[in-house]
Amino acid sequence: MAFAATTLLTLANGAARAACAPNSIDVSMTNGARWELCWVADPKKGLVLNQITLTPTSGGPRTLILEQASLAQVLVAYDNGMSNQYHVSDAGLPLTPLSTTDCPGGTLLADGSGNPLLCRMKVPRGYAWRGTGQIQGESLIIFGVSAAGGDTYIQQWIFDDAGTIHPMLGVSGQLDPSRDSTADTGWPISAPVRYATNRFHTAYWRLDFSLGGPTNDLFQQLNYTADNTGYVINQTITDITSEGKFTISPEAKRFWVVKDKVISNASNGQKISFQIVPEHTSVHRGSDAFTGFDIYVTQNKACEQFASYNPTGGGCGADLTQFITPAEALSDPVIWVGTTWHQVPRAEDESDVQTHWQGVILAPRDLTATSPFNN
């Protein structure tokens, strides 16, 4: 296969990776792809990943994808109007120790104090390709677990052998009877009738892309709309060159791309990029202003860490809406991606809530000139 003409990571990045040991992960897949990254257990965000680096296949260029990535907020908003919860910025989502039963067939990873906080697994993912023949793919899965009251949150990252990254949030735990409701805003789950309150789980991730390095990244929005015949779907690509905020649009089949303006695919000259597709089962436009938009892009600033209730020391904004300065040009963009699940409890969730997943798909676009399975 043909590879993108990327440069190797700088010595500084390599030195930083060495410095993160033992909190480093380096896994090679059967097709030759290799994922390297560092991890930190943060008392607020839980799992923070740094210097996520991909080597697409054997002999391919080693390319920095994300400088840092983590949750930036988990907002729980109740349909009956009870007080919202902001798990990341309030008490935080610190990782809890895992046991071997949490990680069947995997490897427990400990922090510098010896606490087993992560599980690492390499697992089959089914068809990577099926035509006249077939290729079975693999995924690297990394996850940690956090508790917030009766809720359990599973912070999971999936890295597959084709280069896709899939940050996910699993919601489980127990329903809180102190927050029960009525037939207007809840669901009857047990006898005598108990109405468990419906609620939103809105998660935002902070993604600091650095394709091949921290400079030259371009953020783009792609829309697909029908002409007046309804048969032709036209593509519109818009460069976003300053800070802004955006919403999902199923009608426009909208997604976003982070593209390097310099590094090209060696074969066809396309600039390498990653596309961003939030996975939504519902949309929450709540009382918090920041929930009015699903995607934010901001210039990278160290003090902007939480989607809401961000510390305001040093003149930093309190939430995503205050991070936005429309006239501020983007040279090192950070992408904030929100997804929402509206939980309507079922009898099957009493008393143990079955795990539900929400997340974001980050897929390589033109990183390689042909399929990463073309050897």
mmCIF file of N, CA, C and O in Angstrom, residues 256-343:
data_model
loop_
_atom_site.group_PDB
_atom_site.id
_atom_site.type_symbol
_atom_site.label_atom_id
_atom_site.label_comp_id
_atom_site.label_asym_id
_atom_site.label_seq_id
_atom_site.Cartn_x
_atom_site.Cartn_y
_atom_site.Cartn_z
ATOM 1 N N TRP A 256 -17.554 16.681 10.613
ATOM 2 C CA TRP A 256 -16.456 17.630 10.669
ATOM 3 C C TRP A 256 -15.140 16.906 10.461
ATOM 4 O O TRP A 256 -15.030 15.689 10.692
ATOM 5 N N VAL A 257 -14.140 17.656 10.034
ATOM 6 C CA VAL A 257 -12.827 17.092 9.728
ATOM 7 C C VAL A 257 -11.749 17.986 10.322
ATOM 8 O O VAL A 257 -11.862 19.215 10.278
ATOM 9 N N VAL A 258 -10.737 17.364 10.878
ATOM 10 C CA VAL A 258 -9.493 18.066 11.215
ATOM 11 C C VAL A 258 -8.448 17.602 10.208
ATOM 12 O O VAL A 258 -8.172 16.407 10.091
ATOM 13 N N LYS A 259 -7.906 18.564 9.462
ATOM 14 C CA LYS A 259 -7.005 18.251 8.353
ATOM 15 C C LYS A 259 -5.675 18.960 8.560
ATOM 16 O O LYS A 259 -5.630 20.115 8.987
ATOM 17 N N ASP A 260 -4.586 18.252 8.240
ATOM 18 C CA ASP A 260 -3.283 18.914 8.233
ATOM 19 C C ASP A 260 -3.109 19.647 6.907
ATOM 20 O O ASP A 260 -3.358 19.084 5.837
ATOM 21 N N LYS A 261 -2.712 20.922 6.975
ATOM 22 C CA LYS A 261 -2.607 21.740 5.767
ATOM 23 C C LYS A 261 -1.322 21.493 4.987
ATOM 24 O O LYS A 261 -1.180 21.996 3.865
ATOM 25 N N VAL A 262 -0.402 20.719 5.551
ATOM 26 C CA VAL A 262 0.900 20.530 4.915
ATOM 27 C C VAL A 262 1.138 19.082 4.516
ATOM 28 O O VAL A 262 1.568 18.794 3.396
ATOM 29 N N ILE A 263 0.846 18.145 5.402
ATOM 30 C CA ILE A 263 1.177 16.741 5.167
ATOM 31 C C ILE A 263 0.177 16.119 4.206
ATOM 32 O O ILE A 263 -1.033 16.128 4.460
ATOM 33 N N SER A 264 0.678 15.582 3.124
ATOM 34 C CA SER A 264 -0.175 15.005 2.081
ATOM 35 C C SER A 264 -0.015 13.505 2.011
ATOM 36 O O SER A 264 1.027 12.944 2.389
ATOM 37 N N ASN A 265 -1.039 12.868 1.482
ATOM 38 C CA ASN A 265 -0.957 11.459 1.159
ATOM 39 C C ASN A 265 0.051 11.284 0.028
ATOM 40 O O ASN A 265 0.008 12.001 -0.968
ATOM 41 N N ALA A 266 0.946 10.338 0.178
ATOM 42 C CA ALA A 266 2.054 10.198 -0.763
ATOM 43 C C ALA A 266 1.597 9.832 -2.164
ATOM 44 O O ALA A 266 2.255 10.161 -3.146
ATOM 45 N N SER A 267 0.440 9.179 -2.282
ATOM 46 C CA SER A 267 0.018 8.681 -3.575
ATOM 47 C C SER A 267 -0.835 9.671 -4.353
ATOM 48 O O SER A 267 -0.562 9.974 -5.514
ATOM 49 N N ASN A 268 -1.904 10.216 -3.711
ATOM 50 C CA ASN A 268 -2.842 11.034 -4.475
ATOM 51 C C ASN A 268 -2.850 12.501 -4.074
ATOM 52 O O ASN A 268 -3.662 13.266 -4.572
ATOM 53 N N GLY A 269 -1.958 12.896 -3.177
ATOM 54 C CA GLY A 269 -1.826 14.298 -2.831
ATOM 55 C C GLY A 269 -2.865 14.833 -1.881
ATOM 56 O O GLY A 269 -2.861 16.019 -1.550
ATOM 57 N N GLN A 270 -3.789 13.991 -1.407
ATOM 58 C CA GLN A 270 -4.792 14.438 -0.450
ATOM 59 C C GLN A 270 -4.131 14.734 0.897
ATOM 60 O O GLN A 270 -3.263 13.992 1.361
ATOM 61 N N LYS A 271 -4.555 15.811 1.550
ATOM 62 C CA LYS A 271 -4.053 16.115 2.885
ATOM 63 C C LYS A 271 -4.651 15.130 3.891
ATOM 64 O O LYS A 271 -5.830 14.808 3.823
ATOM 65 N N ILE A 272 -3.824 14.681 4.826
ATOM 66 C CA ILE A 272 -4.306 13.709 5.807
ATOM 67 C C ILE A 272 -5.275 14.391 6.774
ATOM 68 O O ILE A 272 -5.144 15.572 7.090
ATOM 69 N N SER A 273 -6.264 13.633 7.245
ATOM 70 C CA SER A 273 -7.266 14.214 8.129
ATOM 71 C C SER A 273 -7.930 13.123 8.952
ATOM 72 O O SER A 273 -7.769 11.920 8.685
ATOM 73 N N PHE A 274 -8.698 13.565 9.956
ATOM 74 C CA PHE A 274 -9.582 12.694 10.734
ATOM 75 C C PHE A 274 -10.966 13.317 10.738
ATOM 76 O O PHE A 274 -11.114 14.523 10.933
ATOM 77 N N GLN A 275 -11.989 12.486 10.491
ATOM 78 C CA GLN A 275 -13.345 12.993 10.528
ATOM 79 C C GLN A 275 -13.971 12.705 11.888
ATOM 80 O O GLN A 275 -13.630 11.722 12.560
ATOM 81 N N ILE A 276 -14.865 13.597 12.302
ATOM 82 C CA ILE A 276 -15.475 13.562 13.627
ATOM 83 C C ILE A 276 -16.975 13.373 13.457
ATOM 84 O O ILE A 276 -17.648 14.216 12.854
ATOM 85 N N VAL A 277 -17.500 12.276 14.004
ATOM 86 C CA VAL A 277 -18.923 11.977 13.877
ATOM 87 C C VAL A 277 -19.476 11.656 15.265
ATOM 88 O O VAL A 277 -19.243 10.574 15.797
ATOM 89 N N PRO A 278 -20.208 12.596 15.893
ATOM 90 C CA PRO A 278 -20.831 12.300 17.192
ATOM 91 C C PRO A 278 -21.934 11.260 17.028
ATOM 92 O O PRO A 278 -22.675 11.276 16.043
ATOM 93 N N GLU A 279 -22.050 10.367 17.998
ATOM 94 C CA GLU A 279 -23.117 9.367 18.006
ATOM 95 C C GLU A 279 -24.218 9.849 18.955
ATOM 96 O O GLU A 279 -24.037 9.865 20.162
ATOM 97 N N HIS A 280 -25.344 10.246 18.392
ATOM 98 C CA HIS A 280 -26.448 10.790 19.184
ATOM 99 C C HIS A 280 -27.654 9.871 19.118
ATOM 100 O O HIS A 280 -28.034 9.410 18.043
ATOM 101 N N THR A 281 -28.282 9.601 20.270
ATOM 102 C CA THR A 281 -29.612 8.994 20.269
ATOM 103 C C THR A 281 -30.664 10.044 20.586
ATOM 104 O O THR A 281 -31.855 9.822 20.394
ATOM 105 N N SER A 282 -30.228 11.196 21.098
ATOM 106 C CA SER A 282 -31.125 12.314 21.368
ATOM 107 C C SER A 282 -30.280 13.565 21.496
ATOM 108 O O SER A 282 -29.044 13.507 21.501
ATOM 109 N N VAL A 283 -30.943 14.723 21.601
ATOM 110 C CA VAL A 283 -30.263 16.001 21.750
ATOM 111 C C VAL A 283 -30.808 16.682 22.999
ATOM 112 O O VAL A 283 -32.021 16.675 23.236
ATOM 113 N N HIS A 284 -29.928 17.254 23.778
ATOM 114 C CA HIS A 284 -30.348 17.952 24.996
ATOM 115 C C HIS A 284 -30.005 19.426 24.871
ATOM 116 O O HIS A 284 -28.829 19.796 24.854
ATOM 117 N N ARG A 285 -31.005 20.273 24.756
ATOM 118 C CA ARG A 285 -30.830 21.721 24.779
ATOM 119 C C ARG A 285 -31.422 22.212 26.100
ATOM 120 O O ARG A 285 -32.586 22.554 26.189
ATOM 121 N N GLY A 286 -30.593 22.191 27.149
ATOM 122 C CA GLY A 286 -31.089 22.436 28.484
ATOM 123 C C GLY A 286 -30.913 23.865 28.942
ATOM 124 O O GLY A 286 -30.681 24.792 28.154
ATOM 125 N N SER A 287 -31.022 24.053 30.259
ATOM 126 C CA SER A 287 -30.908 25.381 30.848
ATOM 127 C C SER A 287 -29.483 25.908 30.825
ATOM 128 O O SER A 287 -29.263 27.118 30.948
ATOM 129 N N ASP A 288 -28.502 25.017 30.689
ATOM 130 C CA ASP A 288 -27.104 25.444 30.582
ATOM 131 C C ASP A 288 -26.824 25.889 29.155
ATOM 132 O O ASP A 288 -27.051 25.136 28.204
ATOM 133 N N ALA A 289 -26.283 27.083 28.996
ATOM 134 C CA ALA A 289 -26.079 27.642 27.661
ATOM 135 C C ALA A 289 -25.198 26.761 26.790
ATOM 136 O O ALA A 289 -25.412 26.655 25.572
ATOM 137 N N PHE A 290 -24.220 26.092 27.382
ATOM 138 C CA PHE A 290 -23.279 25.318 26.562
ATOM 139 C C PHE A 290 -23.940 24.132 25.883
ATOM 140 O O PHE A 290 -23.421 23.612 24.886
ATOM 141 N N THR A 291 -25.111 23.677 26.383
ATOM 142 C CA THR A 291 -25.789 22.549 25.740
ATOM 143 C C THR A 291 -26.489 22.952 24.445
ATOM 144 O O THR A 291 -27.044 22.098 23.755
ATOM 145 N N GLY A 292 -26.442 24.234 24.099
ATOM 146 C CA GLY A 292 -27.070 24.688 22.863
ATOM 147 C C GLY A 292 -26.348 24.254 21.607
ATOM 148 O O GLY A 292 -26.906 24.367 20.501
ATOM 149 N N PHE A 293 -25.130 23.725 21.758
ATOM 150 C CA PHE A 293 -24.343 23.317 20.588
ATOM 151 C C PHE A 293 -23.632 22.007 20.899
ATOM 152 O O PHE A 293 -23.322 21.708 22.051
ATOM 153 N N ASP A 294 -23.383 21.228 19.840
ATOM 154 C CA ASP A 294 -22.792 19.900 19.985
ATOM 155 C C ASP A 294 -21.286 19.891 19.750
ATOM 156 O O ASP A 294 -20.580 19.020 20.258
ATOM 157 N N ILE A 295 -20.818 20.837 18.945
ATOM 158 C CA ILE A 295 -19.404 20.912 18.588
ATOM 159 C C ILE A 295 -18.924 22.339 18.827
ATOM 160 O O ILE A 295 -19.562 23.301 18.396
ATOM 161 N N TYR A 296 -17.800 22.452 19.505
ATOM 162 C CA TYR A 296 -17.122 23.732 19.658
ATOM 163 C C TYR A 296 -15.689 23.557 19.173
ATOM 164 O O TYR A 296 -15.083 22.490 19.355
ATOM 165 N N VAL A 297 -15.146 24.597 18.572
ATOM 166 C CA VAL A 297 -13.724 24.597 18.225
ATOM 167 C C VAL A 297 -13.121 25.869 18.803
ATOM 168 O O VAL A 297 -13.643 26.970 18.605
ATOM 169 N N THR A 298 -12.039 25.699 19.558
ATOM 170 C CA THR A 298 -11.386 26.817 20.218
ATOM 171 C C THR A 298 -9.875 26.741 19.992
ATOM 172 O O THR A 298 -9.327 25.670 19.724
ATOM 173 N N GLN A 299 -9.243 27.882 20.113
ATOM 174 C CA GLN A 299 -7.791 27.904 20.121
ATOM 175 C C GLN A 299 -7.310 27.264 21.433
ATOM 176 O O GLN A 299 -7.871 27.501 22.500
ATOM 177 N N ASN A 300 -6.286 26.439 21.341
ATOM 178 C CA ASN A 300 -5.795 25.714 22.506
ATOM 179 C C ASN A 300 -5.323 26.669 23.592
ATOM 180 O O ASN A 300 -4.438 27.497 23.362
ATOM 181 N N LYS A 301 -5.943 26.570 24.763
ATOM 182 C CA LYS A 301 -5.537 27.347 25.932
ATOM 183 C C LYS A 301 -5.508 26.418 27.132
ATOM 184 O O LYS A 301 -6.466 25.671 27.386
ATOM 185 N N ALA A 302 -4.430 26.469 27.902
ATOM 186 C CA ALA A 302 -4.244 25.537 29.012
ATOM 187 C C ALA A 302 -5.333 25.670 30.067
ATOM 188 O O ALA A 302 -5.678 24.687 30.739
ATOM 189 N N CYS A 303 -5.904 26.872 30.229
ATOM 190 C CA CYS A 303 -6.883 27.072 31.302
ATOM 191 C C CYS A 303 -8.279 26.603 30.921
ATOM 192 O O CYS A 303 -9.164 26.525 31.773
ATOM 193 N N GLU A 304 -8.520 26.262 29.654
ATOM 194 C CA GLU A 304 -9.834 25.811 29.202
ATOM 195 C C GLU A 304 -9.863 24.283 29.215
ATOM 196 O O GLU A 304 -9.404 23.623 28.278
ATOM 197 N N GLN A 305 -10.409 23.723 30.288
ATOM 198 C CA GLN A 305 -10.363 22.279 30.487
ATOM 199 C C GLN A 305 -11.735 21.631 30.637
ATOM 200 O O GLN A 305 -11.920 20.489 30.246
ATOM 201 N N PHE A 306 -12.709 22.350 31.221
ATOM 202 C CA PHE A 306 -14.034 21.787 31.468
ATOM 203 C C PHE A 306 -15.067 22.483 30.586
ATOM 204 O O PHE A 306 -15.017 23.702 30.418
ATOM 205 N N ALA A 307 -16.019 21.714 30.077
ATOM 206 C CA ALA A 307 -17.053 22.290 29.219
ATOM 207 C C ALA A 307 -17.950 23.258 29.972
ATOM 208 O O ALA A 307 -18.513 24.176 29.379
ATOM 209 N N SER A 308 -18.091 23.062 31.262
ATOM 210 C CA SER A 308 -18.837 23.995 32.107
ATOM 211 C C SER A 308 -18.215 24.001 33.491
ATOM 212 O O SER A 308 -17.480 23.086 33.860
ATOM 213 N N TYR A 309 -18.497 25.067 34.246
ATOM 214 C CA TYR A 309 -17.893 25.268 35.566
ATOM 215 C C TYR A 309 -16.376 25.163 35.493
ATOM 216 O O TYR A 309 -15.720 24.581 36.356
ATOM 217 N N ASN A 310 -15.842 25.739 34.437
ATOM 218 C CA ASN A 310 -14.396 25.794 34.270
ATOM 219 C C ASN A 310 -13.828 26.856 35.217
ATOM 220 O O ASN A 310 -14.409 27.934 35.356
ATOM 221 N N PRO A 311 -12.700 26.588 35.886
ATOM 222 C CA PRO A 311 -12.107 27.622 36.753
ATOM 223 C C PRO A 311 -11.813 28.892 35.958
ATOM 224 O O PRO A 311 -11.279 28.830 34.843
ATOM 225 N N THR A 312 -12.160 30.030 36.537
ATOM 226 C CA THR A 312 -12.055 31.299 35.812
ATOM 227 C C THR A 312 -10.827 32.109 36.197
ATOM 228 O O THR A 312 -10.718 33.278 35.819
ATOM 229 N N GLY A 313 -9.910 31.517 36.941
ATOM 230 C CA GLY A 313 -8.686 32.224 37.293
ATOM 231 C C GLY A 313 -7.904 32.625 36.057
ATOM 232 O O GLY A 313 -7.870 31.902 35.050
ATOM 233 N N GLY A 314 -7.270 33.789 36.123
ATOM 234 C CA GLY A 314 -6.480 34.263 34.990
ATOM 235 C C GLY A 314 -7.304 34.750 33.828
ATOM 236 O O GLY A 314 -6.801 34.860 32.704
ATOM 237 N N GLY A 315 -8.594 35.017 34.072
ATOM 238 C CA GLY A 315 -9.438 35.536 33.003
ATOM 239 C C GLY A 315 -10.003 34.494 32.079
ATOM 240 O O GLY A 315 -10.551 34.830 31.012
ATOM 241 N N CYS A 316 -9.927 33.211 32.455
ATOM 242 C CA CYS A 316 -10.462 32.160 31.586
ATOM 243 C C CYS A 316 -11.984 32.100 31.704
ATOM 244 O O CYS A 316 -12.554 32.426 32.747
ATOM 245 N N GLY A 317 -12.670 31.675 30.630
ATOM 246 C CA GLY A 317 -14.118 31.590 30.624
ATOM 247 C C GLY A 317 -14.632 30.482 31.511
ATOM 248 O O GLY A 317 -13.915 29.517 31.825
ATOM 249 N N ALA A 318 -15.912 30.580 31.909
ATOM 250 C CA ALA A 318 -16.523 29.611 32.806
ATOM 251 C C ALA A 318 -17.096 28.402 32.075
ATOM 252 O O ALA A 318 -17.272 27.348 32.679
ATOM 253 N N ASP A 319 -17.417 28.551 30.790
ATOM 254 C CA ASP A 319 -17.925 27.411 30.034
ATOM 255 C C ASP A 319 -17.629 27.604 28.555
ATOM 256 O O ASP A 319 -17.023 28.605 28.153
ATOM 257 N N LEU A 320 -18.040 26.644 27.759
ATOM 258 C CA LEU A 320 -17.701 26.655 26.337
ATOM 259 C C LEU A 320 -18.171 27.918 25.633
ATOM 260 O O LEU A 320 -17.477 28.447 24.758
ATOM 261 N N THR A 321 -19.347 28.406 25.996
ATOM 262 C CA THR A 321 -19.848 29.607 25.328
ATOM 263 C C THR A 321 -18.938 30.802 25.582
ATOM 264 O O THR A 321 -18.832 31.694 24.741
ATOM 265 N N GLN A 322 -18.284 30.826 26.739
ATOM 266 C CA GLN A 322 -17.387 31.928 27.061
ATOM 267 C C GLN A 322 -15.977 31.718 26.508
ATOM 268 O O GLN A 322 -15.174 32.651 26.500
ATOM 269 N N PHE A 323 -15.687 30.506 26.054
ATOM 270 C CA PHE A 323 -14.387 30.263 25.425
ATOM 271 C C PHE A 323 -14.337 30.859 24.023
ATOM 272 O O PHE A 323 -13.253 31.096 23.481
ATOM 273 N N ILE A 324 -15.515 31.040 23.415
ATOM 274 C CA ILE A 324 -15.585 31.418 22.009
ATOM 275 C C ILE A 324 -15.369 32.918 21.832
ATOM 276 O O ILE A 324 -16.093 33.738 22.391
ATOM 277 N N THR A 325 -14.367 33.236 21.026
ATOM 278 C CA THR A 325 -14.153 34.602 20.550
ATOM 279 C C THR A 325 -14.173 34.528 19.031
ATOM 280 O O THR A 325 -13.188 34.066 18.423
ATOM 281 N N PRO A 326 -15.280 34.921 18.378
ATOM 282 C CA PRO A 326 -15.409 34.690 16.932
ATOM 283 C C PRO A 326 -14.267 35.251 16.101
ATOM 284 O O PRO A 326 -13.979 34.724 15.015
ATOM 285 N N ALA A 327 -13.607 36.291 16.598
ATOM 286 C CA ALA A 327 -12.526 36.887 15.807
ATOM 287 C C ALA A 327 -11.183 36.211 16.044
ATOM 288 O O ALA A 327 -10.205 36.538 15.361
ATOM 289 N N GLU A 328 -11.123 35.264 16.984
ATOM 290 C CA GLU A 328 -9.829 34.648 17.297
ATOM 291 C C GLU A 328 -9.509 33.554 16.292
ATOM 292 O O GLU A 328 -10.234 32.562 16.153
ATOM 293 N N ALA A 329 -8.400 33.724 15.602
ATOM 294 C CA ALA A 329 -7.979 32.768 14.580
ATOM 295 C C ALA A 329 -7.505 31.468 15.217
ATOM 296 O O ALA A 329 -7.011 31.447 16.347
ATOM 297 N N LEU A 330 -7.664 30.383 14.470
ATOM 298 C CA LEU A 330 -7.267 29.060 14.933
ATOM 299 C C LEU A 330 -5.928 28.675 14.332
ATOM 300 O O LEU A 330 -5.790 28.584 13.116
ATOM 301 N N SER A 331 -4.938 28.455 15.192
ATOM 302 C CA SER A 331 -3.664 27.904 14.741
ATOM 303 C C SER A 331 -3.389 26.550 15.386
ATOM 304 O O SER A 331 -2.642 25.731 14.843
ATOM 305 N N ASP A 332 -4.001 26.308 16.548
ATOM 306 C CA ASP A 332 -3.866 25.037 17.261
ATOM 307 C C ASP A 332 -5.243 24.687 17.822
ATOM 308 O O ASP A 332 -5.519 24.883 19.000
ATOM 309 N N PRO A 333 -6.155 24.172 16.978
ATOM 310 C CA PRO A 333 -7.548 23.997 17.403
ATOM 311 C C PRO A 333 -7.752 22.839 18.373
ATOM 312 O O PRO A 333 -7.133 21.774 18.250
ATOM 313 N N VAL A 334 -8.621 23.065 19.332
ATOM 314 C CA VAL A 334 -9.138 22.017 20.213
ATOM 315 C C VAL A 334 -10.610 21.822 19.865
ATOM 316 O O VAL A 334 -11.365 22.799 19.744
ATOM 317 N N ILE A 335 -11.025 20.569 19.700
ATOM 318 C CA ILE A 335 -12.395 20.253 19.339
ATOM 319 C C ILE A 335 -13.108 19.688 20.573
ATOM 320 O O ILE A 335 -12.604 18.763 21.222
ATOM 321 N N TRP A 336 -14.260 20.264 20.884
ATOM 322 C CA TRP A 336 -15.092 19.801 21.988
ATOM 323 C C TRP A 336 -16.328 19.152 21.383
ATOM 324 O O TRP A 336 -17.074 19.788 20.644
ATOM 325 N N VAL A 337 -16.573 17.884 21.723
ATOM 326 C CA VAL A 337 -17.663 17.133 21.102
ATOM 327 C C VAL A 337 -18.617 16.644 22.187
ATOM 328 O O VAL A 337 -18.198 15.980 23.143
ATOM 329 N N GLY A 338 -19.908 16.971 22.019
ATOM 330 C CA GLY A 338 -20.924 16.550 22.968
ATOM 331 C C GLY A 338 -21.860 15.509 22.380
ATOM 332 O O GLY A 338 -22.215 15.578 21.203
ATOM 333 N N THR A 339 -22.245 14.535 23.202
ATOM 334 C CA THR A 339 -23.264 13.548 22.817
ATOM 335 C C THR A 339 -24.225 13.380 23.983
ATOM 336 O O THR A 339 -23.871 13.620 25.145
ATOM 337 N N THR A 340 -25.443 12.935 23.680
ATOM 338 C CA THR A 340 -26.486 12.851 24.704
ATOM 339 C C THR A 340 -27.243 11.532 24.608
ATOM 340 O O THR A 340 -27.553 11.047 23.514
ATOM 341 N N TRP A 341 -27.552 10.986 25.773
ATOM 342 C CA TRP A 341 -28.480 9.857 25.894
ATOM 343 C C TRP A 341 -29.596 10.275 26.835
ATOM 344 O O TRP A 341 -29.329 10.738 27.956
ATOM 345 N N HIS A 342 -30.851 10.149 26.392
ATOM 346 C CA HIS A 342 -32.001 10.410 27.256
ATOM 347 C C HIS A 342 -32.431 9.079 27.848
ATOM 348 O O HIS A 342 -32.978 8.212 27.155
ATOM 349 N N GLN A 343 -32.180 8.924 29.127
ATOM 350 C CA GLN A 343 -32.457 7.660 29.807
ATOM 351 C C GLN A 343 -33.891 7.635 30.320
ATOM 352 O O GLN A 343 -34.269 8.428 31.182
#
